[in-house]
Short mmCIF file of N, CA and C in Angstrom, two decimals:
data_model
loop_
_atom_site.label_atom_id
_atom_site.label_comp_id
_atom_site.label_asym_id
_atom_site.label_seq_id
_atom_site.Cartn_x
_atom_site.Cartn_y
_atom_site.Cartn_z
N MET Z 766 -8.67 -34.28 15.17
CA MET Z 766 -8.05 -34.80 14.07
C MET Z 766 -8.05 -33.80 12.90
N LYS Z 767 -6.92 -33.57 12.31
CA LYS Z 767 -6.73 -32.54 11.30
C LYS Z 767 -7.11 -33.23 9.93
N ILE Z 768 -7.95 -32.53 9.17
CA ILE Z 768 -8.33 -32.99 7.83
C ILE Z 768 -7.39 -32.36 6.85
N ILE Z 769 -6.98 -33.07 5.89
CA ILE Z 769 -6.13 -32.57 4.75
C ILE Z 769 -7.15 -32.51 3.58
N PHE Z 770 -7.42 -31.33 3.05
CA PHE Z 770 -8.42 -31.19 2.04
C PHE Z 770 -7.68 -31.27 0.69
N ASP Z 771 -8.43 -31.97 -0.29
CA ASP Z 771 -7.87 -31.93 -1.68
C ASP Z 771 -8.03 -30.57 -2.35
N GLU Z 772 -7.47 -30.36 -3.45
CA GLU Z 772 -7.45 -29.04 -4.15
C GLU Z 772 -8.88 -28.52 -4.38
N LYS Z 773 -9.75 -29.37 -4.79
CA LYS Z 773 -11.20 -29.01 -5.03
C LYS Z 773 -11.80 -28.47 -3.75
N GLU Z 774 -11.70 -29.30 -2.67
CA GLU Z 774 -12.31 -28.97 -1.38
C GLU Z 774 -11.71 -27.73 -0.84
N LYS Z 775 -10.36 -27.57 -0.96
CA LYS Z 775 -9.62 -26.46 -0.51
C LYS Z 775 -10.13 -25.18 -1.22
N ASN Z 776 -10.35 -25.23 -2.46
CA ASN Z 776 -10.85 -24.08 -3.25
C ASN Z 776 -12.26 -23.72 -2.80
N ALA Z 777 -13.14 -24.70 -2.68
CA ALA Z 777 -14.51 -24.47 -2.26
C ALA Z 777 -14.56 -23.88 -0.84
N LEU Z 778 -13.69 -24.47 0.06
CA LEU Z 778 -13.77 -23.94 1.39
C LEU Z 778 -13.14 -22.56 1.60
N THR Z 779 -12.11 -22.23 0.79
CA THR Z 779 -11.48 -20.96 0.74
C THR Z 779 -12.53 -19.98 0.30
N LYS Z 780 -13.35 -20.16 -0.71
CA LYS Z 780 -14.35 -19.32 -1.20
C LYS Z 780 -15.37 -19.01 -0.12
N LYS Z 781 -15.82 -20.07 0.61
CA LYS Z 781 -16.79 -20.03 1.61
C LYS Z 781 -16.29 -19.17 2.77
N ILE Z 782 -15.01 -19.29 3.24
CA ILE Z 782 -14.37 -18.58 4.25
C ILE Z 782 -14.35 -17.09 3.89
N TYR Z 783 -13.79 -16.92 2.63
CA TYR Z 783 -13.54 -15.49 2.17
C TYR Z 783 -14.88 -14.74 2.19
N LEU Z 784 -15.97 -15.37 1.73
CA LEU Z 784 -17.20 -14.66 1.64
C LEU Z 784 -17.82 -14.46 3.06
N TYR Z 785 -17.59 -15.51 3.88
CA TYR Z 785 -18.04 -15.35 5.26
C TYR Z 785 -17.37 -14.15 5.95
N ILE Z 786 -16.07 -14.05 5.79
CA ILE Z 786 -15.29 -13.06 6.50
C ILE Z 786 -15.72 -11.66 6.08
N PHE Z 787 -15.94 -11.44 4.75
CA PHE Z 787 -16.23 -10.12 4.20
C PHE Z 787 -17.76 -9.86 3.92
N LYS Z 788 -18.58 -10.79 4.44
CA LYS Z 788 -19.97 -10.65 4.27
C LYS Z 788 -20.51 -9.47 4.97
N GLU Z 789 -21.39 -8.59 4.31
CA GLU Z 789 -22.00 -7.50 4.94
C GLU Z 789 -23.47 -7.74 4.77
N ASP Z 790 -24.24 -7.13 5.80
CA ASP Z 790 -25.64 -7.30 5.78
C ASP Z 790 -26.33 -6.55 4.50
N ASN Z 791 -27.33 -7.19 3.99
CA ASN Z 791 -27.94 -6.74 2.83
C ASN Z 791 -27.22 -6.72 1.57
N VAL Z 792 -26.09 -7.44 1.55
CA VAL Z 792 -25.24 -7.51 0.36
C VAL Z 792 -25.31 -8.96 -0.16
N SER Z 793 -25.74 -9.11 -1.35
CA SER Z 793 -25.80 -10.62 -1.90
C SER Z 793 -24.44 -11.02 -2.16
N ASP Z 794 -24.32 -12.41 -2.17
CA ASP Z 794 -23.03 -13.09 -2.43
C ASP Z 794 -22.48 -12.61 -3.79
N GLU Z 795 -23.39 -12.49 -4.75
CA GLU Z 795 -22.97 -12.10 -6.11
C GLU Z 795 -22.38 -10.66 -6.13
N ALA Z 796 -23.08 -9.73 -5.41
CA ALA Z 796 -22.54 -8.38 -5.30
C ALA Z 796 -21.23 -8.38 -4.59
N LEU Z 797 -21.08 -9.15 -3.58
CA LEU Z 797 -19.80 -9.27 -2.77
C LEU Z 797 -18.68 -9.71 -3.67
N GLU Z 798 -19.01 -10.87 -4.37
CA GLU Z 798 -17.94 -11.45 -5.31
C GLU Z 798 -17.55 -10.42 -6.33
N SER Z 799 -18.49 -9.66 -6.83
CA SER Z 799 -18.14 -8.64 -7.87
C SER Z 799 -17.18 -7.55 -7.28
N ALA Z 800 -17.59 -7.04 -6.05
CA ALA Z 800 -16.79 -6.03 -5.35
C ALA Z 800 -15.39 -6.65 -5.12
N ILE Z 801 -15.34 -7.88 -4.71
CA ILE Z 801 -14.03 -8.54 -4.42
C ILE Z 801 -13.10 -8.54 -5.69
N CYS Z 802 -13.80 -8.96 -6.76
CA CYS Z 802 -12.99 -9.04 -8.00
C CYS Z 802 -12.45 -7.63 -8.43
N GLU Z 803 -13.38 -6.64 -8.26
CA GLU Z 803 -12.91 -5.29 -8.60
C GLU Z 803 -11.76 -4.77 -7.73
N SER Z 804 -11.75 -5.21 -6.50
CA SER Z 804 -10.66 -4.77 -5.55
C SER Z 804 -9.39 -5.37 -5.95
N TYR Z 805 -9.35 -6.44 -6.67
CA TYR Z 805 -8.07 -7.02 -7.09
C TYR Z 805 -7.57 -6.59 -8.45
N CYS Z 806 -8.46 -5.86 -9.20
CA CYS Z 806 -8.06 -5.52 -10.59
C CYS Z 806 -7.09 -4.34 -10.53
N ASP Z 807 -6.13 -4.36 -11.56
CA ASP Z 807 -5.32 -3.14 -11.65
C ASP Z 807 -5.00 -3.04 -13.13
N ASP Z 808 -3.97 -2.31 -13.47
CA ASP Z 808 -3.64 -2.06 -14.86
C ASP Z 808 -3.26 -3.29 -15.59
N GLU Z 809 -2.69 -4.30 -14.91
CA GLU Z 809 -2.31 -5.52 -15.54
C GLU Z 809 -3.19 -6.73 -15.51
N HIS Z 810 -4.12 -6.73 -14.48
CA HIS Z 810 -4.96 -7.84 -14.18
C HIS Z 810 -6.48 -7.47 -14.12
N THR Z 811 -7.36 -8.20 -14.63
CA THR Z 811 -8.78 -7.97 -14.53
C THR Z 811 -9.40 -9.29 -14.23
N TYR Z 812 -10.07 -9.48 -13.13
CA TYR Z 812 -10.69 -10.67 -12.71
C TYR Z 812 -12.25 -10.47 -12.84
N LYS Z 813 -12.81 -11.34 -13.59
CA LYS Z 813 -14.22 -11.28 -13.83
C LYS Z 813 -15.03 -12.20 -12.82
N THR Z 814 -14.32 -13.29 -12.32
CA THR Z 814 -14.89 -14.19 -11.37
C THR Z 814 -14.06 -14.29 -10.20
N PHE Z 815 -14.64 -14.76 -9.11
CA PHE Z 815 -13.83 -15.10 -7.91
C PHE Z 815 -12.83 -16.12 -8.13
N GLU Z 816 -13.14 -17.09 -8.89
CA GLU Z 816 -12.28 -18.23 -9.29
C GLU Z 816 -11.00 -17.78 -9.90
N GLU Z 817 -11.07 -16.63 -10.72
CA GLU Z 817 -9.87 -16.22 -11.45
C GLU Z 817 -8.81 -15.48 -10.55
N ILE Z 818 -9.26 -15.08 -9.33
CA ILE Z 818 -8.31 -14.49 -8.41
C ILE Z 818 -7.38 -15.51 -8.03
N PRO Z 819 -6.02 -15.32 -8.02
CA PRO Z 819 -5.07 -16.29 -7.63
C PRO Z 819 -5.27 -16.82 -6.15
N MET Z 820 -5.20 -18.08 -5.90
CA MET Z 820 -5.41 -18.62 -4.63
C MET Z 820 -4.51 -18.01 -3.58
N GLU Z 821 -3.13 -17.64 -3.90
CA GLU Z 821 -2.33 -17.08 -2.84
C GLU Z 821 -2.94 -15.66 -2.39
N TYR Z 822 -3.59 -14.93 -3.25
CA TYR Z 822 -4.14 -13.67 -2.80
C TYR Z 822 -5.34 -13.90 -1.78
N LYS Z 823 -6.13 -14.97 -2.13
CA LYS Z 823 -7.27 -15.23 -1.17
C LYS Z 823 -6.74 -15.78 0.13
N ILE Z 824 -5.78 -16.61 0.11
CA ILE Z 824 -5.14 -17.17 1.28
C ILE Z 824 -4.58 -16.06 2.15
N GLU Z 825 -3.86 -15.15 1.49
CA GLU Z 825 -3.19 -14.06 2.26
C GLU Z 825 -4.21 -13.14 2.91
N ALA Z 826 -5.33 -12.92 2.23
CA ALA Z 826 -6.42 -12.02 2.88
C ALA Z 826 -7.09 -12.73 4.07
N ILE Z 827 -7.33 -14.04 3.87
CA ILE Z 827 -7.84 -14.79 5.02
C ILE Z 827 -6.94 -14.82 6.18
N GLU Z 828 -5.62 -15.16 5.95
CA GLU Z 828 -4.64 -15.14 6.98
C GLU Z 828 -4.56 -13.75 7.59
N ASP Z 829 -4.51 -12.81 6.91
CA ASP Z 829 -4.42 -11.42 7.44
C ASP Z 829 -5.62 -11.06 8.31
N CYS Z 830 -6.77 -11.44 7.91
CA CYS Z 830 -8.03 -11.21 8.73
C CYS Z 830 -7.97 -11.99 10.02
N CYS Z 831 -7.52 -13.25 9.91
CA CYS Z 831 -7.41 -14.07 11.12
C CYS Z 831 -6.40 -13.46 12.09
N THR Z 832 -5.28 -13.08 11.64
CA THR Z 832 -4.26 -12.44 12.43
C THR Z 832 -4.83 -11.13 13.08
N ALA Z 833 -5.46 -10.32 12.26
CA ALA Z 833 -5.97 -9.03 12.80
C ALA Z 833 -7.04 -9.23 13.82
N SER Z 834 -7.79 -10.35 13.75
CA SER Z 834 -8.79 -10.59 14.79
C SER Z 834 -8.22 -11.27 16.00
N GLY Z 835 -6.92 -11.55 16.08
CA GLY Z 835 -6.28 -12.14 17.19
C GLY Z 835 -6.24 -13.68 17.07
N MET Z 836 -6.60 -14.23 16.08
CA MET Z 836 -6.61 -15.69 15.87
C MET Z 836 -5.25 -16.12 15.43
N GLU Z 837 -4.74 -17.25 15.97
CA GLU Z 837 -3.39 -17.74 15.63
C GLU Z 837 -3.57 -19.13 15.17
N PHE Z 838 -2.98 -19.40 14.02
CA PHE Z 838 -2.92 -20.76 13.37
C PHE Z 838 -1.56 -21.03 12.93
N GLU Z 839 -1.18 -22.29 12.97
CA GLU Z 839 0.16 -22.79 12.49
C GLU Z 839 0.32 -22.63 10.96
N ASP Z 840 -0.76 -22.99 10.27
CA ASP Z 840 -0.79 -22.91 8.83
C ASP Z 840 -2.12 -22.78 8.26
N TYR Z 841 -2.24 -22.66 6.94
CA TYR Z 841 -3.48 -22.50 6.35
C TYR Z 841 -4.41 -23.72 6.52
N ASP Z 842 -3.86 -24.88 6.59
CA ASP Z 842 -4.71 -26.07 6.83
C ASP Z 842 -5.42 -25.98 8.09
N ASP Z 843 -4.77 -25.33 9.12
CA ASP Z 843 -5.38 -25.18 10.43
C ASP Z 843 -6.62 -24.32 10.33
N ILE Z 844 -6.47 -23.22 9.44
CA ILE Z 844 -7.51 -22.30 9.29
C ILE Z 844 -8.72 -22.94 8.53
N LEU Z 845 -8.36 -23.80 7.55
CA LEU Z 845 -9.45 -24.59 6.83
C LEU Z 845 -10.11 -25.43 7.77
N ASN Z 846 -9.41 -26.14 8.62
CA ASN Z 846 -10.05 -27.05 9.64
C ASN Z 846 -10.92 -26.25 10.61
N PHE Z 847 -10.36 -25.18 11.10
CA PHE Z 847 -11.25 -24.33 12.11
C PHE Z 847 -12.59 -23.94 11.42
N PHE Z 848 -12.50 -23.37 10.27
CA PHE Z 848 -13.79 -23.01 9.58
C PHE Z 848 -14.63 -24.15 9.09
N HIS Z 849 -14.02 -25.22 8.77
CA HIS Z 849 -14.76 -26.44 8.38
C HIS Z 849 -15.65 -26.83 9.58
N LYS Z 850 -15.04 -26.92 10.71
CA LYS Z 850 -15.80 -27.27 11.90
C LYS Z 850 -16.83 -26.20 12.28
N LYS Z 851 -16.51 -24.92 12.14
CA LYS Z 851 -17.46 -23.90 12.37
C LYS Z 851 -18.70 -23.90 11.52
N PHE Z 852 -18.51 -24.22 10.22
CA PHE Z 852 -19.58 -24.33 9.26
C PHE Z 852 -20.45 -25.53 9.42
N LYS Z 853 -19.85 -26.65 10.06
CA LYS Z 853 -20.57 -27.85 10.25
C LYS Z 853 -21.67 -27.67 11.40
N HIS Z 854 -21.35 -26.70 12.30
CA HIS Z 854 -22.20 -26.55 13.55
C HIS Z 854 -23.10 -25.44 13.38
#
């Protein structure tokens, strides 16, 4: 059964997925978030927190990583459901 997440749940789960995908050994979540923010900064935009990064950027990165790893989903809700189940177990 597919779960439809509300905006707050979607944001929290997106952050958890993003950090899970890009997590490296011996790197704290805080350091990882800081590096992620820096990677999205340019001449026009500066992001001090993960939450400031536009959701469409985060979703695109997650979808790209899933595709690159050979995972296929119909839409982002399917990705959310896949990882929600993964994190529960």
